[in-house]
């Protein structure tokens, strides 16, 4: 879907710059021959695409780097500027930032799907090949960030000269730092009136130990000093090491997307050897073999070339049918080689947040299915399992890498599907330790992971529950410390660290159960800090926890669909919340309805819906009963779809209102 | 239209033919001196006596012409009741009322017991004189639009009369027509109503010892001024809970004055003959011929066995033009299948204490009895067991007193039971 959108986008650019619309596959607009484009290129003394000969670039003249930044700190603008300065794209050729291809990305100003571009930069008379490996802007996609970074030797750490160091900056920094990457600190937006470069430099010193004179000060928007960024990339980031053109072909697969005409397009960083069209390659993890149909570099759209060699980054098309075959982090190698060393240790992405999605109307199930299929083709990190709820009907349970991932995916889903989707309250995976030989044998393992509260085993066979934890980083002006501490404690947070970022801002770190930040934590944080606090988190394993199943009962009968699992300390609070929501949405019945929340037979919350005393319109109808008949027929239709529990008729809407996020 | 032979053969022919020959007539006079803020009926504002002689004559002629045409479409030869509604029919020239009654009497048989009702508005001029004229022309029942006994509330509702005007009219009507032949209309859930103020209004109204009372719940309808005033927050009406209390209180107070509820909104003195025959006919499925702009009909066309629902053209001028051209101004005419006819019968008759009568049911559905359809229906069990629905002595299907209070919550289930039975047993259309 987004691929076709980018094609549309490309065509739009084409038609603006050139009179004739050309085949999308060749992307002629990337091979500029017209004068204006040319002038612009010459001005920056860079090479147009048509002249690129990759064999001219030995590893020493290659730099692979990423830009990492907090949302809105200008990452995409800087990327665009780098592309323009090196003549990769025309200056101001379009308004939208080139690398943010997804509509959602453009709307939210964040990058979700990593995009890569190859730039040619002439430094002191010598051409360098710079591979910009674009990373997602949020650590929610830490898995994506990590896999992008695996193909890099260095990063540009971009900090807004006005907003300063933010929670995501910290998380991103440590991610790069832990991978031993060269880090080029860059302060952006120094042209802004409110910019405070000195204070931000102090923050960067305090938090990351950067010396003020090492920090580049630029404005990506105006282009000020951006050339120094390109220079620093060449000077400070080492060329790819451990590369050997003489060895047989070996490469890291670090990204992929799906093209409806050509199948999977995989992005690779070549480590050893050379690869050409027609070569046969194997994938280490999947064990499958492929023939290379097409390869080339990304500028940022595909430019087909004859070969890629050690140290270079590019794309290959090789008849992979689905993105699940293109395992990110997998190693591709020359077919027939034995005992190939993996480039990076392969790790399957593991979903940490789960939510059910259902169509508003069951008749729309096929449409929702097809929308899901389309989207997951491009995002193999989303897990999909069929789910059936007695209340909501047929649907799916999706697993996401994190909260933002979920939000972005759902937004994309609604756009793709063109209608509102019911998304249930997110849940997290629990680890459950069983006792009893027989039970362990039945479940296959002593410790099992359960992604859906509905599938919890009988509490009697559970020895211990474990819940996923995260390390959360909050950076805030210190005046909000008090309320933020209360919020964190309310969410079962345990403070791990606290330090001053500068005179007025603090960085606090808490260990949180993921479940506690899964729903509205970020909104609560933003609202109590007037939007000034920033938050990010990284996964931090499982911890033993006191988890209980919260049953919801209507007139004494358990409603399985509404039951959920919560931490024992939260049972009363959540119980009360659900009871209140139900009280608001359950239509009055002929009798009183008692709504109860109970844990192990003990009622923790209760609300009542009073009995219906009168339900009749004492209206004068005369002979005109057609409208009344219509209304009754509609009610009759609605009744057919109601679910009856303990004689209580519950419209689907009641379930939606309680289960929905 | 297709007539299924089975349908005919299974009908008791003579009974069905008698049924098809009987009807009631409704005349609609769509003009009002003043528009009430809550009214969503088909009405148009015209100052009294400002219609002009010419226009009034044309209205009368058109009503007469449409009466003749519609009668001609049916096999009706016996009229059980006539009703003049509106709008404000008491604004029509009394001679028009007289001529319309005469016209009906010429077209069909009417026995001496025929009920002829006219709605009277306390604001119409010279009501005493008019009431006497009506009586002389054969009108024998009057419905008095009292609506409220609080002058402030009458004003808010856009009524152009005082509480005293209403009570005067009630007194005069009772003197001329007798207690059993006068009905009082009262509205509840008015803006500013409280349970207490409503109780006071009821007590005050009961002091005048009416034999028939209609209590209507003010229902904000889209397009009315009241709806807009409520939406903008200018006015508020009692919430559902208080409205329920008001209704239940009224049922109780009226009962204490031996005014028995015989339909959701209608109450009549026990042992009197004050019940409205005309409305009872509607509720129990008798044919009705609606004449005039926007009037509704349910009629069996000549020699047909499927019922038609008809709505006349709303706008009086267009209505007149069409009547002049075609003899009638039916805007919408639909054949009703058996399921629709039965649904309507249930929906209206279950609002009455008599309930759905088996003989009426059998006329429309001779294949399966009501007991077959509803007797053992699983979804209705709850209502039987908890005393919301019951079977009467003569085999009628009834909502109990407590059932009537919540009948809108019961009817959808009743309709679903009927629909499912229909699907399973394939009623002929």
Short mmCIF file of N, CA, C and O in Angstrom, two decimals, chain A residues 384-474:
data_model
loop_
_atom_site.label_atom_id
_atom_site.label_comp_id
_atom_site.label_asym_id
_atom_site.label_seq_id
_atom_site.Cartn_x
_atom_site.Cartn_y
_atom_site.Cartn_z
N UNK A 384 -0.01 -11.98 13.97
CA UNK A 384 -1.45 -12.02 13.76
C UNK A 384 -1.97 -13.40 14.13
O UNK A 384 -1.43 -14.40 13.66
N UNK A 385 -2.96 -13.44 14.98
CA UNK A 385 -3.59 -14.72 15.30
C UNK A 385 -5.09 -14.51 15.28
O UNK A 385 -5.59 -13.49 15.73
N UNK A 386 -5.80 -15.49 14.75
CA UNK A 386 -7.26 -15.37 14.73
C UNK A 386 -7.77 -15.42 16.16
O UNK A 386 -7.23 -16.12 16.99
N UNK A 387 -8.80 -14.66 16.41
CA UNK A 387 -9.37 -14.65 17.75
C UNK A 387 -10.87 -14.56 17.60
O UNK A 387 -11.38 -13.87 16.73
N UNK A 388 -11.56 -15.24 18.46
CA UNK A 388 -13.00 -15.18 18.39
C UNK A 388 -13.53 -14.83 19.76
O UNK A 388 -13.16 -15.45 20.75
N UNK A 389 -14.35 -13.80 19.80
CA UNK A 389 -14.93 -13.39 21.07
C UNK A 389 -16.43 -13.56 20.98
O UNK A 389 -17.04 -13.18 19.99
N UNK A 390 -17.00 -14.15 22.01
CA UNK A 390 -18.45 -14.37 21.98
C UNK A 390 -19.18 -13.05 21.89
O UNK A 390 -20.29 -12.96 21.38
N UNK A 391 -18.54 -11.99 22.39
CA UNK A 391 -19.21 -10.69 22.40
C UNK A 391 -18.96 -9.91 21.12
O UNK A 391 -19.85 -9.27 20.59
N UNK A 392 -17.73 -9.97 20.62
CA UNK A 392 -17.38 -9.12 19.48
C UNK A 392 -17.33 -9.88 18.17
O UNK A 392 -17.18 -9.29 17.11
N UNK A 393 -17.41 -11.19 18.25
CA UNK A 393 -17.42 -11.98 17.03
C UNK A 393 -16.03 -12.40 16.59
O UNK A 393 -15.13 -12.57 17.40
N UNK A 394 -15.89 -12.50 15.27
CA UNK A 394 -14.62 -12.95 14.69
C UNK A 394 -13.65 -11.78 14.58
O UNK A 394 -14.02 -10.72 14.11
N UNK A 395 -12.44 -11.98 15.02
CA UNK A 395 -11.46 -10.90 14.91
C UNK A 395 -10.05 -11.45 14.95
O UNK A 395 -9.84 -12.63 14.68
N UNK A 396 -9.11 -10.60 15.26
CA UNK A 396 -7.72 -11.01 15.29
C UNK A 396 -7.04 -10.46 16.54
O UNK A 396 -7.41 -9.39 17.03
N UNK A 397 -6.05 -11.19 16.99
CA UNK A 397 -5.24 -10.69 18.09
C UNK A 397 -3.88 -10.35 17.49
O UNK A 397 -3.20 -11.20 16.93
N UNK A 398 -3.51 -9.09 17.59
CA UNK A 398 -2.27 -8.64 17.00
C UNK A 398 -1.23 -8.42 18.09
O UNK A 398 -1.55 -7.93 19.17
N UNK A 399 -0.01 -8.76 17.78
CA UNK A 399 1.09 -8.51 18.70
C UNK A 399 1.99 -7.43 18.13
O UNK A 399 2.35 -7.46 16.95
N UNK A 400 2.33 -6.45 18.97
CA UNK A 400 3.14 -5.32 18.51
C UNK A 400 4.43 -5.24 19.32
O UNK A 400 4.49 -5.70 20.45
N UNK A 401 5.42 -4.56 18.72
CA UNK A 401 6.70 -4.41 19.41
C UNK A 401 6.55 -3.47 20.61
O UNK A 401 7.27 -3.59 21.59
N UNK A 402 5.67 -2.53 20.51
CA UNK A 402 5.49 -1.57 21.60
C UNK A 402 4.25 -0.75 21.39
O UNK A 402 3.45 -1.02 20.49
N UNK A 403 4.10 0.26 22.24
CA UNK A 403 2.85 1.03 22.24
C UNK A 403 2.69 1.90 21.00
O UNK A 403 1.63 1.96 20.41
N UNK A 404 3.77 2.59 20.63
CA UNK A 404 3.66 3.46 19.46
C UNK A 404 3.47 2.62 18.20
O UNK A 404 2.71 2.98 17.31
N UNK A 405 4.17 1.50 18.19
CA UNK A 405 4.02 0.57 17.08
C UNK A 405 2.54 0.21 16.91
O UNK A 405 2.00 0.25 15.82
N UNK A 406 1.90 -0.08 18.03
CA UNK A 406 0.49 -0.45 18.00
C UNK A 406 -0.34 0.71 17.47
O UNK A 406 -1.20 0.54 16.61
N UNK A 407 -0.07 1.90 17.99
CA UNK A 407 -0.87 3.05 17.61
C UNK A 407 -0.72 3.36 16.12
O UNK A 407 -1.69 3.60 15.42
N UNK A 408 0.54 3.33 15.67
CA UNK A 408 0.80 3.63 14.26
C UNK A 408 0.17 2.57 13.37
O UNK A 408 -0.47 2.88 12.37
N UNK A 409 0.30 1.31 13.79
CA UNK A 409 -0.28 0.24 12.98
C UNK A 409 -1.79 0.39 12.89
O UNK A 409 -2.38 0.27 11.82
N UNK A 410 -2.41 0.67 14.03
CA UNK A 410 -3.87 0.80 14.03
C UNK A 410 -4.34 1.95 13.17
O UNK A 410 -5.36 1.87 12.50
N UNK A 411 -3.56 3.01 13.19
CA UNK A 411 -3.93 4.15 12.37
C UNK A 411 -3.81 3.79 10.89
O UNK A 411 -4.66 4.12 10.08
N UNK A 412 -2.74 3.08 10.58
CA UNK A 412 -2.57 2.63 9.20
C UNK A 412 -3.68 1.69 8.81
O UNK A 412 -4.17 1.70 7.69
N UNK A 413 -4.09 0.87 9.77
CA UNK A 413 -5.15 -0.10 9.50
C UNK A 413 -6.46 0.62 9.18
O UNK A 413 -7.15 0.27 8.22
N UNK A 414 -6.76 1.64 9.96
CA UNK A 414 -8.00 2.36 9.71
C UNK A 414 -7.96 3.07 8.36
O UNK A 414 -8.96 3.14 7.66
N UNK A 415 -6.78 3.58 8.00
CA UNK A 415 -6.66 4.24 6.70
C UNK A 415 -6.82 3.24 5.56
O UNK A 415 -7.50 3.48 4.59
N UNK A 416 -6.16 2.11 5.74
CA UNK A 416 -6.18 1.09 4.70
C UNK A 416 -7.60 0.53 4.55
O UNK A 416 -8.08 0.29 3.46
N UNK A 417 -8.26 0.36 5.69
CA UNK A 417 -9.53 -0.32 5.75
C UNK A 417 -10.68 0.65 5.50
O UNK A 417 -11.74 0.28 5.03
N UNK A 418 -10.41 1.91 5.76
CA UNK A 418 -11.39 2.94 5.46
C UNK A 418 -12.57 2.97 6.40
O UNK A 418 -13.61 3.52 6.05
N UNK A 419 -12.43 2.38 7.57
CA UNK A 419 -13.54 2.42 8.53
C UNK A 419 -13.00 2.25 9.94
O UNK A 419 -11.85 1.87 10.12
N UNK A 420 -13.88 2.53 10.87
CA UNK A 420 -13.44 2.41 12.26
C UNK A 420 -13.28 0.95 12.63
O UNK A 420 -14.07 0.09 12.25
N UNK A 421 -12.22 0.68 13.38
CA UNK A 421 -11.94 -0.67 13.82
C UNK A 421 -12.07 -0.68 15.34
O UNK A 421 -11.68 0.28 15.99
N UNK A 422 -12.63 -1.75 15.87
CA UNK A 422 -12.66 -1.85 17.33
C UNK A 422 -11.32 -2.42 17.77
O UNK A 422 -10.94 -3.51 17.35
N UNK A 423 -10.61 -1.68 18.57
CA UNK A 423 -9.34 -2.17 19.10
C UNK A 423 -9.51 -2.35 20.60
O UNK A 423 -9.91 -1.42 21.29
N UNK A 424 -9.26 -3.53 21.09
CA UNK A 424 -9.50 -3.78 22.51
C UNK A 424 -8.38 -3.20 23.37
O UNK A 424 -7.31 -2.86 22.87
N UNK A 425 -8.64 -3.11 24.65
CA UNK A 425 -7.63 -2.63 25.60
C UNK A 425 -6.39 -3.52 25.45
O UNK A 425 -6.50 -4.74 25.44
N UNK A 426 -5.21 -2.91 25.30
CA UNK A 426 -4.04 -3.74 25.08
C UNK A 426 -3.66 -4.57 26.31
O UNK A 426 -3.94 -4.17 27.45
N UNK A 427 -3.06 -5.70 26.07
CA UNK A 427 -2.59 -6.52 27.17
C UNK A 427 -1.14 -6.90 26.88
O UNK A 427 -0.65 -6.71 25.78
N UNK A 428 -0.47 -7.43 27.89
CA UNK A 428 0.94 -7.78 27.72
C UNK A 428 1.08 -9.29 27.88
O UNK A 428 0.19 -9.94 28.44
N UNK A 429 2.18 -9.85 27.41
CA UNK A 429 2.36 -11.28 27.62
C UNK A 429 2.76 -11.57 29.07
O UNK A 429 3.52 -10.80 29.65
N UNK A 430 2.23 -12.62 29.63
CA UNK A 430 2.62 -13.04 30.98
C UNK A 430 3.38 -14.35 30.90
O UNK A 430 3.07 -15.20 30.06
N UNK A 431 4.35 -14.45 31.78
CA UNK A 431 5.05 -15.74 31.88
C UNK A 431 4.43 -16.45 33.06
O UNK A 431 4.25 -15.85 34.13
N UNK A 432 4.09 -17.69 32.87
CA UNK A 432 3.43 -18.44 33.94
C UNK A 432 4.24 -19.69 34.24
O UNK A 432 4.59 -20.45 33.32
N UNK A 433 4.56 -19.87 35.52
CA UNK A 433 5.29 -21.09 35.92
C UNK A 433 4.27 -22.07 36.48
O UNK A 433 3.52 -21.75 37.40
N UNK A 434 4.28 -23.26 35.90
CA UNK A 434 3.29 -24.27 36.30
C UNK A 434 3.89 -25.18 37.35
O UNK A 434 5.11 -25.32 37.46
N UNK A 435 3.02 -25.82 38.13
CA UNK A 435 3.54 -26.90 38.98
C UNK A 435 2.79 -28.19 38.69
O UNK A 435 1.68 -28.17 38.17
N UNK A 436 3.39 -29.28 39.02
CA UNK A 436 2.80 -30.59 38.74
C UNK A 436 3.32 -31.14 37.43
O UNK A 436 3.18 -30.51 36.39
N UNK A 437 3.93 -32.32 37.52
CA UNK A 437 4.52 -32.98 36.35
C UNK A 437 3.53 -33.03 35.17
O UNK A 437 3.86 -32.70 34.05
N UNK A 438 2.31 -33.46 35.51
CA UNK A 438 1.31 -33.68 34.47
C UNK A 438 1.00 -32.39 33.71
O UNK A 438 0.91 -32.38 32.48
N UNK A 439 0.89 -31.31 34.49
CA UNK A 439 0.57 -30.02 33.86
C UNK A 439 1.71 -29.53 32.98
O UNK A 439 1.49 -29.00 31.91
N UNK A 440 2.91 -29.70 33.50
CA UNK A 440 4.08 -29.25 32.74
C UNK A 440 4.15 -30.02 31.43
O UNK A 440 4.41 -29.46 30.37
N UNK A 441 3.85 -31.32 31.54
CA UNK A 441 3.88 -32.16 30.35
C UNK A 441 2.80 -31.70 29.36
O UNK A 441 3.03 -31.58 28.16
N UNK A 442 1.63 -31.38 29.93
CA UNK A 442 0.51 -30.97 29.09
C UNK A 442 0.84 -29.69 28.32
O UNK A 442 0.50 -29.55 27.14
N UNK A 443 1.50 -28.75 28.99
CA UNK A 443 1.82 -27.48 28.34
C UNK A 443 3.19 -27.50 27.65
O UNK A 443 3.59 -26.53 27.04
N UNK A 444 3.92 -28.62 27.86
CA UNK A 444 5.19 -28.75 27.15
C UNK A 444 6.37 -28.16 27.89
O UNK A 444 7.50 -28.58 27.70
N UNK A 445 6.10 -27.18 28.76
CA UNK A 445 7.20 -26.51 29.44
C UNK A 445 6.75 -26.10 30.83
O UNK A 445 5.57 -25.97 31.11
N UNK A 446 7.72 -25.83 31.66
CA UNK A 446 7.38 -25.39 33.01
C UNK A 446 6.97 -23.91 32.98
O UNK A 446 6.02 -23.51 33.63
N UNK A 447 7.71 -23.13 32.21
CA UNK A 447 7.37 -21.71 32.06
C UNK A 447 6.72 -21.48 30.70
O UNK A 447 7.34 -21.77 29.68
N UNK A 448 5.52 -21.00 30.71
CA UNK A 448 4.86 -20.73 29.43
C UNK A 448 4.54 -19.24 29.32
O UNK A 448 4.38 -18.56 30.33
N UNK A 449 4.50 -18.76 28.08
CA UNK A 449 4.12 -17.37 27.84
C UNK A 449 2.68 -17.35 27.35
O UNK A 449 2.35 -18.06 26.40
N UNK A 450 1.85 -16.57 28.01
CA UNK A 450 0.46 -16.49 27.59
C UNK A 450 0.17 -15.05 27.14
O UNK A 450 0.36 -14.10 27.89
N UNK A 451 -0.24 -14.93 25.90
CA UNK A 451 -0.43 -13.61 25.32
C UNK A 451 -1.84 -13.06 25.51
O UNK A 451 -2.08 -11.88 25.30
N UNK A 452 -2.76 -13.94 25.84
CA UNK A 452 -4.16 -13.51 25.95
C UNK A 452 -4.71 -13.93 27.30
O UNK A 452 -4.70 -15.11 27.63
N UNK A 453 -5.18 -12.97 28.09
CA UNK A 453 -5.70 -13.29 29.42
C UNK A 453 -6.76 -14.40 29.37
O UNK A 453 -6.91 -15.15 30.34
N UNK A 454 -7.47 -14.48 28.25
CA UNK A 454 -8.53 -15.48 28.14
C UNK A 454 -7.97 -16.89 28.18
O UNK A 454 -8.67 -17.84 28.50
N UNK A 455 -6.68 -17.04 27.84
CA UNK A 455 -6.09 -18.38 27.78
C UNK A 455 -5.28 -18.73 29.02
O UNK A 455 -4.46 -19.64 28.98
N UNK A 456 -5.47 -17.98 30.11
CA UNK A 456 -4.74 -18.31 31.33
C UNK A 456 -5.13 -19.71 31.81
O UNK A 456 -6.30 -20.06 31.81
N UNK A 457 -4.13 -20.48 32.22
CA UNK A 457 -4.48 -21.80 32.76
C UNK A 457 -5.22 -21.65 34.09
O UNK A 457 -5.24 -20.58 34.68
N UNK A 458 -5.77 -22.73 34.55
CA UNK A 458 -6.45 -22.77 35.84
C UNK A 458 -5.49 -22.30 36.94
O UNK A 458 -4.38 -22.81 37.05
N UNK A 459 -5.89 -21.33 37.75
CA UNK A 459 -4.99 -20.80 38.80
C UNK A 459 -4.43 -21.90 39.71
O UNK A 459 -3.34 -21.75 40.27
N UNK A 460 -5.16 -22.99 39.83
CA UNK A 460 -4.71 -24.06 40.73
C UNK A 460 -3.41 -24.72 40.29
O UNK A 460 -2.72 -25.31 41.10
N UNK A 461 -3.10 -24.62 39.01
CA UNK A 461 -1.89 -25.28 38.55
C UNK A 461 -0.76 -24.28 38.33
O UNK A 461 0.28 -24.61 37.78
N UNK A 462 -0.99 -23.04 38.79
CA UNK A 462 0.02 -22.01 38.58
C UNK A 462 0.85 -21.81 39.85
O UNK A 462 0.30 -21.59 40.93
N UNK A 463 2.15 -21.91 39.68
CA UNK A 463 3.04 -21.73 40.83
C UNK A 463 3.37 -20.24 40.98
O UNK A 463 3.37 -19.69 42.07
N UNK A 464 3.65 -19.60 39.86
CA UNK A 464 4.06 -18.20 39.92
C UNK A 464 3.76 -17.49 38.60
O UNK A 464 3.91 -18.08 37.53
N UNK A 465 3.34 -16.25 38.73
CA UNK A 465 3.16 -15.40 37.55
C UNK A 465 4.37 -14.48 37.40
O UNK A 465 4.95 -14.05 38.40
N UNK A 466 4.73 -14.18 36.17
CA UNK A 466 5.77 -13.18 35.90
C UNK A 466 5.21 -12.19 34.90
O UNK A 466 4.51 -12.59 33.97
N UNK A 467 5.51 -10.91 35.10
CA UNK A 467 5.02 -9.94 34.12
C UNK A 467 6.19 -9.18 33.51
O UNK A 467 7.24 -9.02 34.15
N UNK A 468 6.04 -8.71 32.27
CA UNK A 468 7.14 -8.03 31.60
C UNK A 468 7.37 -6.64 32.21
O UNK A 468 6.41 -5.94 32.55
N UNK A 469 8.64 -6.30 32.37
CA UNK A 469 9.00 -5.02 32.96
C UNK A 469 9.68 -4.15 31.91
O UNK A 469 10.20 -4.66 30.92
N UNK A 470 9.67 -2.85 32.15
CA UNK A 470 10.43 -1.95 31.29
C UNK A 470 11.21 -0.99 32.16
O UNK A 470 10.87 -0.74 33.32
N UNK A 471 12.29 -0.46 31.57
CA UNK A 471 13.01 0.62 32.22
C UNK A 471 12.56 1.90 31.53
O UNK A 471 12.81 2.09 30.34
N UNK A 472 11.87 2.73 32.27
CA UNK A 472 11.33 3.95 31.67
C UNK A 472 12.20 5.15 32.01
O UNK A 472 12.68 5.28 33.13
N UNK A 473 12.44 5.99 31.01
CA UNK A 473 13.21 7.21 31.24
C UNK A 473 12.28 8.40 31.05
O UNK A 473 11.59 8.49 30.03
N UNK A 474 12.27 9.28 32.03
CA UNK A 474 11.43 10.48 31.93
C UNK A 474 12.35 11.68 32.08
O UNK A 474 13.14 11.74 33.03
#
